[in-house]
Amino acid sequence: MVAFTNISDRDMDVYESGDGTQFQPARLAAYRPPAGLVRDPSIFRNTDGFYYLTYTTGNGANIGFARSSDRINWTYMESWPVPFCCALLPGTGAGTGSSSPSGFPGSAGFSDGPSLSPFTTKAWAPEWFVDGGRVSVILSMSTGGGFVPYLMTALEPSLHLWGLPVPLAGIGADHIDTTVVKVGSTYHAFTKNETKKVVEHAVAPSVTGPYTFVPPGDWGALREGPALVQLPNDVWRIYLDAYTEGRYLYSDSTDGLRTWSPMKELPGLSGTVRHVGVMREPA
């Protein structure tokens, strides 16, 4: 597990667990980028044996990348400027507001606002998605209003060159923190609706959609940062940041992401970690 904390969004901590519940520090303050933030980290292990990190830098339309051979010692790779391509793509600037009113905190604003810029102004909450041999990042992009989820795919193995972002059809504007997992031939997207402040669940025959929303778990409101992992017993687990309560929660599915157990508090780390990224190592 990689995470920033309530104390610092400039430093990333690394934790490990044998069961996905009891996490212990592997290294605190394991990585600090040369500039900017390290919020919303996401981790995966590539076929070259290295672990790769992507994260929100807080610096406009840039997302950060780092890599490690051991999950403990990290090397900064680059801050990738998401192409200024998307003013005319679907979902940008179709709403009425652009920021959170008093009493409604959140990462991305209250509702999908008008496009205040002809260019992408924010690229946040990147999440790795690997399908076969293709490595992509799902990121939330804004031209000044609400966020829209896009898929950006690596064009070469070193992950230094990326294609143009493609929107995830069917999810639409005013969604952030989108992560996708594939079960069988179905793609499952979990995404925060920034108007309702709830995490939603959508399914599609392709990673880029079109997605159709299905009933989510009974996870409650004011949740964000969904992260999913399949445990060794094949149970799927979702971790959620209850950001207004200072708690971190999890819920399990034993039937292929159709139904979910009641929320439980993540022991030890609840109230400390924020918007975690989780990956399962092979035994």
Coordinates of C-alpha atoms in Angstrom, one line a residue:
M1 CA 0.0 0.0 0.0
V2 CA 1.2 3.5 -0.9
A3 CA -0.4 6.6 0.6
F4 CA 0.0 10.2 1.6
T5 CA -1.2 11.1 5.1
N6 CA -3.1 13.8 7.0
I7 CA 0.3 15.1 8.1
S8 CA 2.0 15.4 4.7
D9 CA 1.0 15.3 1.0
R10 CA 4.7 15.9 0.1
D11 CA 5.8 12.5 1.3
M12 CA 4.6 9.0 0.4
D13 CA 4.6 6.1 2.9
V14 CA 4.8 2.5 2.0
Y15 CA 3.0 -0.3 3.9
E16 CA 2.7 -4.0 3.5
S17 CA 0.3 -6.7 4.7
G18 CA -0.1 -10.5 4.6
D19 CA -3.9 -10.3 4.6
G20 CA -5.0 -6.9 3.2
T21 CA -6.2 -5.8 6.6
Q22 CA -3.3 -5.5 9.0
F23 CA -0.8 -3.2 7.4
Q24 CA 2.7 -2.4 8.8
P25 CA 5.1 0.3 7.7
A26 CA 7.6 -0.9 5.1
R27 CA 9.1 2.6 5.0
L28 CA 7.6 5.9 6.1
A29 CA 8.5 9.0 4.0
A30 CA 9.8 6.6 1.3
Y31 CA 9.5 9.1 -1.5
R32 CA 9.3 12.9 -1.9
P33 CA 9.3 14.3 -5.4
P34 CA 11.7 17.1 -6.2
A35 CA 8.8 19.5 -6.5
G36 CA 5.0 19.5 -5.9
L37 CA 2.9 17.0 -4.1
V38 CA 2.6 13.2 -4.0
R39 CA -1.2 12.8 -3.6
D40 CA -3.3 9.9 -4.7
P41 CA -0.5 7.5 -5.4
S42 CA -1.0 4.4 -7.5
I43 CA 1.5 1.5 -7.7
F44 CA 2.0 -1.5 -10.0
R45 CA 4.8 -3.9 -10.9
N46 CA 5.8 -3.9 -14.6
T47 CA 7.2 -6.8 -16.6
D48 CA 10.7 -5.3 -16.3
G49 CA 10.6 -6.1 -12.6
F50 CA 10.4 -2.5 -11.5
Y51 CA 7.6 -1.0 -9.4
Y52 CA 6.1 2.2 -10.9
L53 CA 4.3 5.0 -9.2
T54 CA 2.0 7.7 -10.6
Y55 CA 0.5 10.5 -8.5
T56 CA -1.2 13.9 -8.4
T57 CA 1.5 16.6 -8.4
G58 CA -0.9 19.5 -7.8
N59 CA 0.9 21.4 -10.5
G60 CA -1.8 22.0 -13.1
A61 CA -2.2 19.5 -15.9
N62 CA 0.9 17.4 -14.9
I63 CA 1.0 13.9 -13.3
G64 CA 4.1 12.5 -11.6
F65 CA 6.0 9.2 -12.2
A66 CA 8.6 7.4 -10.1
R67 CA 10.0 3.9 -10.0
S68 CA 11.7 1.5 -7.6
S69 CA 13.3 -1.9 -7.6
D70 CA 12.2 -2.8 -4.1
R71 CA 9.2 -0.6 -3.2
I72 CA 11.4 1.1 -0.5
N73 CA 13.8 3.3 -2.5
W74 CA 12.2 5.4 -5.2
T75 CA 13.6 7.4 -8.0
Y76 CA 11.8 10.3 -9.6
M77 CA 11.2 9.8 -13.3
E78 CA 9.3 12.8 -14.6
S79 CA 6.3 15.1 -14.4
W80 CA 4.3 14.4 -17.5
P81 CA 2.4 17.4 -19.0
V82 CA -1.0 16.0 -20.1
P83 CA -1.5 17.3 -23.7
F84 CA -3.5 20.5 -24.0
C85 CA -5.9 18.6 -26.2
C86 CA -9.2 18.3 -24.6
A87 CA -11.3 21.4 -24.7
L88 CA -13.5 20.0 -27.4
L89 CA -13.6 16.4 -26.2
P90 CA -16.9 15.0 -24.6
G91 CA -17.8 16.0 -21.1
T92 CA -15.8 19.1 -20.6
G93 CA -17.6 22.2 -19.3
A94 CA -21.2 21.0 -19.5
G95 CA -22.4 22.2 -16.1
T96 CA -23.2 25.1 -13.9
G97 CA -20.7 25.4 -11.0
S98 CA -17.0 24.9 -10.5
S99 CA -16.2 24.8 -6.8
S100 CA -17.3 23.3 -3.5
P101 CA -19.6 25.5 -1.5
S102 CA -19.0 25.9 2.2
G103 CA -19.6 22.7 4.1
F104 CA -19.1 20.4 1.1
P105 CA -15.4 19.6 1.1
G106 CA -14.0 17.3 -1.6
S107 CA -11.2 16.9 -4.0
A108 CA -12.7 18.3 -7.2
G109 CA -15.5 20.7 -6.6
F110 CA -19.2 20.4 -6.2
S111 CA -20.6 20.2 -9.7
D112 CA -19.5 20.1 -13.3
G113 CA -18.6 23.7 -14.1
P114 CA -18.3 25.6 -17.3
S115 CA -15.1 25.2 -19.3
L116 CA -13.1 28.2 -18.0
S117 CA -10.1 27.5 -20.3
P118 CA -9.6 26.3 -23.8
F119 CA -7.0 23.8 -22.5
T120 CA -6.7 21.1 -19.8
T121 CA -6.0 22.9 -16.6
K122 CA -5.9 20.0 -14.1
A123 CA -4.9 16.4 -14.3
W124 CA -5.5 14.6 -11.0
A125 CA -5.8 11.1 -9.4
P126 CA -4.0 9.0 -11.9
E127 CA -4.5 5.2 -11.6
W128 CA -2.6 2.4 -13.3
F129 CA -4.6 0.1 -15.5
V130 CA -2.8 -2.9 -17.1
D131 CA -4.7 -5.1 -19.7
G132 CA -2.7 -7.8 -21.3
G133 CA 0.6 -6.2 -22.2
R134 CA -0.8 -2.7 -22.5
V135 CA 0.0 -0.2 -19.7
S136 CA -2.3 2.8 -19.2
V137 CA -3.2 5.4 -16.7
I138 CA -6.8 6.5 -15.9
L139 CA -6.8 10.1 -14.9
S140 CA -9.3 12.8 -14.0
M141 CA -9.1 15.9 -16.2
S142 CA -10.6 19.3 -16.1
T143 CA -10.7 22.4 -18.4
G144 CA -11.7 24.5 -15.4
G145 CA -15.0 22.9 -14.4
G146 CA -15.9 19.4 -13.3
F147 CA -13.6 16.5 -13.8
V148 CA -13.9 13.8 -16.5
P149 CA -12.2 10.4 -16.6
Y150 CA -9.8 9.6 -19.4
L151 CA -7.5 6.8 -20.4
M152 CA -3.9 7.5 -21.5
T153 CA -1.8 4.6 -22.8
A154 CA 2.0 4.2 -22.9
L155 CA 3.5 4.1 -26.3
E156 CA 6.7 2.3 -25.4
P157 CA 7.9 -0.1 -22.6
S158 CA 9.9 2.5 -20.5
L159 CA 6.7 4.4 -19.8
H160 CA 8.3 7.7 -20.9
L161 CA 6.0 8.4 -23.8
W162 CA 2.2 8.5 -23.7
G163 CA -0.7 8.7 -26.2
L164 CA -3.5 11.3 -26.2
P165 CA -6.1 10.8 -23.5
V166 CA -9.4 9.0 -24.6
P167 CA -12.6 9.6 -22.6
L168 CA -14.3 6.8 -20.7
A169 CA -17.7 6.9 -22.5
G170 CA -20.7 6.7 -20.3
I171 CA -19.3 7.9 -17.0
G172 CA -19.5 11.5 -18.0
A173 CA -18.5 14.8 -16.3
D174 CA -18.2 15.5 -12.6
H175 CA -16.5 12.2 -11.7
I176 CA -13.0 11.9 -10.2
D177 CA -10.9 9.1 -8.6
T178 CA -11.9 6.6 -11.3
T179 CA -10.2 3.2 -11.1
V180 CA -11.0 0.2 -13.3
V181 CA -10.5 -3.6 -12.8
K182 CA -11.3 -6.4 -15.2
V183 CA -13.2 -9.5 -14.2
G184 CA -13.5 -12.0 -17.0
S185 CA -14.5 -10.0 -20.1
T186 CA -16.2 -7.2 -18.1
Y187 CA -14.5 -3.9 -17.1
H188 CA -15.7 -2.5 -13.7
A189 CA -15.2 1.2 -13.0
F190 CA -15.4 2.7 -9.5
T191 CA -15.6 6.4 -9.5
K192 CA -16.6 9.3 -7.2
N193 CA -19.6 11.3 -8.2
E194 CA -18.5 14.8 -7.1
T195 CA -22.1 16.2 -7.1
K196 CA -23.5 13.5 -4.8
K197 CA -20.2 12.8 -3.0
V198 CA -20.7 9.0 -3.4
V199 CA -18.6 6.2 -5.0
E200 CA -20.5 4.7 -8.0
H201 CA -20.0 1.4 -9.9
A202 CA -20.2 1.1 -13.7
V203 CA -19.6 -1.8 -16.1
A204 CA -18.5 -2.0 -19.8
P205 CA -17.4 -4.4 -22.5
S206 CA -14.3 -2.3 -23.1
V207 CA -12.0 -0.2 -20.9
T208 CA -13.1 2.9 -22.7
G209 CA -16.8 2.0 -22.5
P210 CA -19.5 2.6 -23.0
Y211 CA -20.1 2.2 -19.3
T212 CA -23.5 1.6 -17.6
F213 CA -24.0 2.3 -13.9
V214 CA -25.0 -0.6 -11.7
P215 CA -26.0 -0.7 -8.0
P216 CA -22.9 0.0 -5.8
G217 CA -22.3 -1.3 -2.4
D218 CA -23.9 0.4 0.7
W219 CA -20.7 2.5 1.2
G220 CA -22.4 5.7 2.4
A221 CA -21.8 9.3 1.3
L222 CA -18.7 11.5 1.5
R223 CA -16.4 8.7 0.3
E224 CA -13.6 9.0 -2.3
G225 CA -10.4 7.5 -3.5
P226 CA -11.6 3.9 -4.3
A227 CA -8.8 1.3 -4.5
L228 CA -9.4 -2.4 -5.3
V229 CA -7.4 -5.5 -4.9
Q230 CA -8.2 -9.2 -5.2
L231 CA -7.2 -11.1 -2.1
P232 CA -5.5 -14.6 -2.2
N233 CA -8.9 -16.2 -1.5
D234 CA -10.4 -14.5 -4.6
V235 CA -12.4 -12.0 -2.5
W236 CA -12.4 -8.5 -4.0
R237 CA -11.8 -5.7 -1.5
I238 CA -12.4 -2.0 -2.0
Y239 CA -10.8 0.6 0.2
L240 CA -12.5 4.0 0.6
D241 CA -11.4 7.3 2.1
A242 CA -14.1 8.7 4.5
Y243 CA -12.4 12.0 4.2
T244 CA -14.8 14.1 6.4
E245 CA -14.7 11.6 9.2
G246 CA -10.9 11.0 9.4
R247 CA -11.5 7.3 8.8
Y248 CA -10.4 4.7 6.2
L249 CA -12.9 1.9 5.4
Y250 CA -13.0 -1.3 3.4
S251 CA -15.7 -3.6 2.1
D252 CA -15.5 -7.1 0.4
S253 CA -17.3 -8.8 -2.4
T254 CA -17.4 -12.7 -2.7
D255 CA -19.5 -12.8 -5.8
G256 CA -17.5 -11.0 -8.5
L257 CA -18.3 -7.4 -7.5
R258 CA -22.1 -7.8 -7.5
T259 CA -22.8 -7.4 -3.7
W260 CA -20.6 -6.0 -0.9
S261 CA -20.2 -6.6 2.8
P262 CA -20.9 -3.8 5.4
M263 CA -18.1 -1.3 5.7
K264 CA -15.4 -1.9 8.3
E265 CA -12.7 0.4 9.5
L266 CA -9.1 -0.3 8.4
P267 CA -7.3 -1.1 11.7
G268 CA -4.2 0.8 12.5
L269 CA -4.1 3.1 9.5
S270 CA -7.6 4.6 9.7
G271 CA -7.4 8.3 10.3
T272 CA -3.8 8.4 9.1
V273 CA -3.6 7.4 5.4
R274 CA -5.3 9.3 2.6
H275 CA -6.3 8.0 -0.9
V276 CA -4.2 4.9 -0.9
G277 CA -3.0 2.8 -3.8
V278 CA -2.9 -1.0 -3.3
M279 CA -1.4 -3.9 -5.3
R280 CA -1.1 -7.6 -4.5
E281 CA 2.3 -9.2 -4.9
P282 CA 2.4 -12.8 -6.2
A283 CA 3.1 -15.4 -3.5

